[in-house]
GROMACS .gro file of C-alpha atoms in nm:
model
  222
    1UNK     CA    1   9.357  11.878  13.054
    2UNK     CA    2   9.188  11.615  12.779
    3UNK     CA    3   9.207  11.794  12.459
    4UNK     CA    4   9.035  11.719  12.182
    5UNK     CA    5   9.160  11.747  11.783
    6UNK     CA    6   8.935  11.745  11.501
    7UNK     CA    7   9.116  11.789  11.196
    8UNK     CA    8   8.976  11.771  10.859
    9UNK     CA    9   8.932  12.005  10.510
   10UNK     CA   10   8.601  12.137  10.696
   11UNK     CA   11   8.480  12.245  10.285
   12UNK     CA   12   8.275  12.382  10.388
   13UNK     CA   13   8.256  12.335  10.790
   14UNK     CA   14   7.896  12.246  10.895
   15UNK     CA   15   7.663  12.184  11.142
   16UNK     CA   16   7.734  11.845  11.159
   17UNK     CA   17   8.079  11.909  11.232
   18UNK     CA   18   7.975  12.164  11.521
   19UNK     CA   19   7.769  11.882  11.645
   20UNK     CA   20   8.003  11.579  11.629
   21UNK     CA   21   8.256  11.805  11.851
   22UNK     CA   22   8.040  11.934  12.089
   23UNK     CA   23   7.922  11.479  12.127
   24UNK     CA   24   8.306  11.432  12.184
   25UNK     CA   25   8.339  11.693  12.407
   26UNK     CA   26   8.043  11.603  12.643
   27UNK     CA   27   8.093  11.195  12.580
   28UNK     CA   28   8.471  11.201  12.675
   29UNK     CA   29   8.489  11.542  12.902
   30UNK     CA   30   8.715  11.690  12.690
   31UNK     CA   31   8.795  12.054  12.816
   32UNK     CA   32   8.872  12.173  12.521
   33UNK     CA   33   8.845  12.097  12.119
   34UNK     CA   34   9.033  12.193  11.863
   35UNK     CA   35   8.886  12.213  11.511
   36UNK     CA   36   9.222  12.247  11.258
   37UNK     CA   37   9.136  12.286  10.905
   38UNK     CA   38   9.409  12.100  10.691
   39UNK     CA   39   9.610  12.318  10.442
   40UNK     CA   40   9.670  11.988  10.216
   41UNK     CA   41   9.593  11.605  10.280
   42UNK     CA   42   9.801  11.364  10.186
   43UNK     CA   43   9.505  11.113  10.095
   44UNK     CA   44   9.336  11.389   9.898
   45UNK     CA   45   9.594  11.501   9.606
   46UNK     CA   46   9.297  11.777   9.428
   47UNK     CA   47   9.293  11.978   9.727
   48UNK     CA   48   9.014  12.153   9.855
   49UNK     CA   49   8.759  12.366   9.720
   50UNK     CA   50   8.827  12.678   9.929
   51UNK     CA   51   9.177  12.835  10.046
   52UNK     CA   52   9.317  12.774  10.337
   53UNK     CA   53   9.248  13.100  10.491
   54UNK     CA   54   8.876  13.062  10.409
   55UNK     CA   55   8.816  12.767  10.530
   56UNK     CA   56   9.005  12.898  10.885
   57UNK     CA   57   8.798  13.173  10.892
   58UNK     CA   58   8.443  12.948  10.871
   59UNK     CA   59   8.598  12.714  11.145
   60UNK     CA   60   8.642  13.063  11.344
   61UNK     CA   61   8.284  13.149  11.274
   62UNK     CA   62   8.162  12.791  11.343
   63UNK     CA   63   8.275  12.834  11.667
   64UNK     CA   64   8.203  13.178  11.823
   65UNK     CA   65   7.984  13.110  12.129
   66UNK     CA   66   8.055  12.769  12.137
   67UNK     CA   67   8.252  12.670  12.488
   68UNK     CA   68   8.517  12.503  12.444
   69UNK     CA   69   8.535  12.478  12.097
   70UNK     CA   70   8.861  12.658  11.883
   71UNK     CA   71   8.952  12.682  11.527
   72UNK     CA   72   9.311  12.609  11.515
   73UNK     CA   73   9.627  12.659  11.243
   74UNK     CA   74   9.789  12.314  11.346
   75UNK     CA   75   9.763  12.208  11.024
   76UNK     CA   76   9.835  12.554  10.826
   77UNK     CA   77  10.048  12.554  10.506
   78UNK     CA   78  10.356  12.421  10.541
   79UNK     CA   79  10.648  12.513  10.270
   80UNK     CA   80  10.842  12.196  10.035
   81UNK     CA   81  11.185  12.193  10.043
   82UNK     CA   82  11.311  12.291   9.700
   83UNK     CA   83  11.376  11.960   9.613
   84UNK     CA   84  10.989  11.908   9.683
   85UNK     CA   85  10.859  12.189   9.518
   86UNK     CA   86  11.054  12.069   9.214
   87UNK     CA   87  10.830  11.754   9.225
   88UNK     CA   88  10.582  11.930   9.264
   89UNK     CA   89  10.600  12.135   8.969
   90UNK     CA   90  10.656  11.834   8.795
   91UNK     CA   91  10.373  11.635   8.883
   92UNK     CA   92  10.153  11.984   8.759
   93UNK     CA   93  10.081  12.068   9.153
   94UNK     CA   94   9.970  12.440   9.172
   95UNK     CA   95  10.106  12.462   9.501
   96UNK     CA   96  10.424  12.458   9.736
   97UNK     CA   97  10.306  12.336  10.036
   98UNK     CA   98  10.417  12.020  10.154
   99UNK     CA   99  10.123  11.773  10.301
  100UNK     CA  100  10.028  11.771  10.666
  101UNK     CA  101  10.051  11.471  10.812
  102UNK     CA  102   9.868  11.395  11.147
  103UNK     CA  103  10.190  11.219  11.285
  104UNK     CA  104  10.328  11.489  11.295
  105UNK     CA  105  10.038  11.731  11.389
  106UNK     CA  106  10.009  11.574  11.698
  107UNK     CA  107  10.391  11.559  11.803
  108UNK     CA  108  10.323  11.971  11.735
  109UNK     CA  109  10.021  11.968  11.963
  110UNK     CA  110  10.212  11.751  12.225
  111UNK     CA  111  10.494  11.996  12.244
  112UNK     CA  112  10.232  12.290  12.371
  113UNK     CA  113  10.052  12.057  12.646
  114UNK     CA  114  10.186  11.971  12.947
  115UNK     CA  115  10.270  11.606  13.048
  116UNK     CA  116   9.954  11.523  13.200
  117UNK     CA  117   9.785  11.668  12.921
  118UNK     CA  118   9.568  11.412  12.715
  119UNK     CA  119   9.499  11.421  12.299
  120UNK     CA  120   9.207  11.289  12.172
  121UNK     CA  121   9.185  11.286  11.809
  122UNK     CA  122   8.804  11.323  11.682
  123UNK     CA  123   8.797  11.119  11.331
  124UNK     CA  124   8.539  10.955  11.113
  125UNK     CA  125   8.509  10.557  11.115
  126UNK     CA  126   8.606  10.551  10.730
  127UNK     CA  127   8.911  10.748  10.789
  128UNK     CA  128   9.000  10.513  11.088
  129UNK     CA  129   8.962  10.247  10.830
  130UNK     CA  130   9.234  10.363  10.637
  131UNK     CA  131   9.468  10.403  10.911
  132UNK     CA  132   9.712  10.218  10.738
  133UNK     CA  133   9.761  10.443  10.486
  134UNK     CA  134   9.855  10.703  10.726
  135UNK     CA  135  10.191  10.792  10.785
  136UNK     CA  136  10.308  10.597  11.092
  137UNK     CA  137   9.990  10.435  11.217
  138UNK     CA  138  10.102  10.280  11.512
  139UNK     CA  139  10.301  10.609  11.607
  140UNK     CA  140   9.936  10.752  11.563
  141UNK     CA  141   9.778  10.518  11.810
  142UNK     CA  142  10.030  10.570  12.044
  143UNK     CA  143  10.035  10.956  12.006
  144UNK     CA  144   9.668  10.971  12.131
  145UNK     CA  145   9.295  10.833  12.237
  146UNK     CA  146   9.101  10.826  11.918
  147UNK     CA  147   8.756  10.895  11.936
  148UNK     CA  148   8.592  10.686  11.617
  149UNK     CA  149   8.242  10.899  11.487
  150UNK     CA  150   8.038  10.604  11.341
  151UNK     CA  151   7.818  10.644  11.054
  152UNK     CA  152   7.526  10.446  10.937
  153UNK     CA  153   7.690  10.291  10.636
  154UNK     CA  154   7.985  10.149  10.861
  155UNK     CA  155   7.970   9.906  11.138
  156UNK     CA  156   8.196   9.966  11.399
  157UNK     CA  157   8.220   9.567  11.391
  158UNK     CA  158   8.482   9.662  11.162
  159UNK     CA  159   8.749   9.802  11.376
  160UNK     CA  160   8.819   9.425  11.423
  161UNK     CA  161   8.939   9.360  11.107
  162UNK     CA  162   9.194   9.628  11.175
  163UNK     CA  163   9.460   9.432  11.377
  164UNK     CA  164   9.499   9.603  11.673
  165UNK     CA  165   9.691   9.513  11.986
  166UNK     CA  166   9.461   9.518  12.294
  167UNK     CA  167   9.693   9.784  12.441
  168UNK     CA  168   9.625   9.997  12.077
  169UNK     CA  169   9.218   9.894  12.095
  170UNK     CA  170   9.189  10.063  12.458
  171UNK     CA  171   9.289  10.369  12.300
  172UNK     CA  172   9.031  10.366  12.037
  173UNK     CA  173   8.707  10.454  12.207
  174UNK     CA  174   8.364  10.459  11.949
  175UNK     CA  175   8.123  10.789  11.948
  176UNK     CA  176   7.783  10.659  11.827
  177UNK     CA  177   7.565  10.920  11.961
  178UNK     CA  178   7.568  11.180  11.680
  179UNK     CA  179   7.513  11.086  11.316
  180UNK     CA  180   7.613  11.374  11.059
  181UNK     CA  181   7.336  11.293  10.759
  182UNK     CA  182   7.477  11.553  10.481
  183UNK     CA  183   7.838  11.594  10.367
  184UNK     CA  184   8.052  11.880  10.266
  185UNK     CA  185   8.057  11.765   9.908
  186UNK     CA  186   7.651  11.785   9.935
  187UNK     CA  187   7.657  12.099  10.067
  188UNK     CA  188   7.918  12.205   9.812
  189UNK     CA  189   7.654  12.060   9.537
  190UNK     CA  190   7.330  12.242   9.644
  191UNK     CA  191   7.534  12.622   9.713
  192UNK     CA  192   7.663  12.566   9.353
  193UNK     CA  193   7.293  12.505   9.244
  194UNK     CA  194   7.176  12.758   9.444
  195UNK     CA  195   6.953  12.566   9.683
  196UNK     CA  196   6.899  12.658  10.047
  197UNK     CA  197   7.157  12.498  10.298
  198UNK     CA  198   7.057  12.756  10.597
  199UNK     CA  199   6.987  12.402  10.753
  200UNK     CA  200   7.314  12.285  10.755
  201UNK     CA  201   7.556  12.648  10.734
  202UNK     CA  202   7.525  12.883  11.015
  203UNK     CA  203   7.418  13.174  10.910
  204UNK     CA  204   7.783  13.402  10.974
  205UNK     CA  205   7.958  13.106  10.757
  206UNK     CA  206   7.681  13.120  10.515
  207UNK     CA  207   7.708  13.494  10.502
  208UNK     CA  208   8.109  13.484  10.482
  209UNK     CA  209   8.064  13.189  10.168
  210UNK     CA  210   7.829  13.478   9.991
  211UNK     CA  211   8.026  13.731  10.046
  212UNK     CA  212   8.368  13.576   9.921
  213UNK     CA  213   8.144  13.384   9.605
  214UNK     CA  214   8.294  13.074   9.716
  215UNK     CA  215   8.202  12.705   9.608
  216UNK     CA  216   8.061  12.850   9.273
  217UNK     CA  217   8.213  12.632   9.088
  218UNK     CA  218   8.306  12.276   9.180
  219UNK     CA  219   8.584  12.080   9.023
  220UNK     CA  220   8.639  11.712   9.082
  221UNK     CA  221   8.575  11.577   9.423
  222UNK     CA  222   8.782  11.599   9.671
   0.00000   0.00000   0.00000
């Protein structure tokens, strides 16, 4: 099977994210794609806006009727070691849970596939930029395809500039086709002001964000 994974905070998830998985899915046949809300990014120290749990349950509602298309708890809370959780209180963290790190994410996902099984990880071209930053980049590219969304204000020119071995660049394949126009920190803006987003929320996650009051209140950005 080629299986897709599209992680991300998804705060809130959108119709732009429904669309760039369904362009992976049909660009690259992947039979299935799995959209994994992260618990806590490394890259992204403030958080998210919504819990966990929330943000699961939109991906969940994002995705009924949509073939092939899952939410999935790969990257669910994970707990610190006390040693951890010590720093953590120290640096004024509200939290316990260690970061998720896509490293090892997809050595998680591997472990459920079978051998023949192929990962393709769905990711946005600024994000790819930053690959070094990652924990174990080239254990990344060898862990999986990528599948590199491109957005206006990025040339995929760029990937050049990256370094890559040619053996590391065949696994890096480009998705052009779909361009996501609105972010979550947009859509985070306008349901805070109280403008309409029925454009970009379908209507069981915009129900769900009503119902819970979330994204009332918006704190720095994350």
């Amino acid at each position: 099977m080629r299986i897709g994974f599209y992680g991300g905070s998804f705060d809130p998830p959108h119709c732009g994210h429904l669309a760039v998985a369904r362009a992976a899915a049909e660009a690259f046949a992947l039979d299935r794609v799995l959209l994994a809300p992260t618990a806590r990014q490394p890259l992204k120290p403030q958080g998210a806006e919504a819990a966990f749990a929330d943000r699961l349950a939109m991906v969940r509602l994002l995705c009924e009727g949509q073939y092939g298309l899952e939410a999935s708890e790969l990257e669910a809370p994970e707990l610190e070691t006390p040693s951890a959780a010590s720093e953590s209180v120290a640096a004024g963290r509200p939290n316990y849970t260690r970061p998720n790190y896509t490293i090892d994410t997809l050595r998680h996902l591997r472990a459920r596939l079978q051998p023949g099984d192929e990962i393709f990880v769905v990711v946005g071209i600024d994000a790819f930029l930053d690959l070094d930053r990652w924990r174990d980049p080239r254990g990344l590219l060898a862990a999986a395809q990528w599948v590199v969304v491109t957005r206006p204000e990025f040339a995929t020119a760029r990937l050049d500039s990256m370094q890559l071995s040619p053996a590391e660049r065949e696994r890096v394949h480009v998705l052009s086709e779909v361009q996501v126009p609105v972010s979550a920190t947009e859509i985070r803006r306008r349901l805070q002001a109280g403008e309409d987003c029925s454009e970009w929320l379908p209507q069981p996650v915009l129900d769900y964000i009503r119902k819970r009051g979330l994204y009332q209140q918006i704190h720095a950005e994350n």
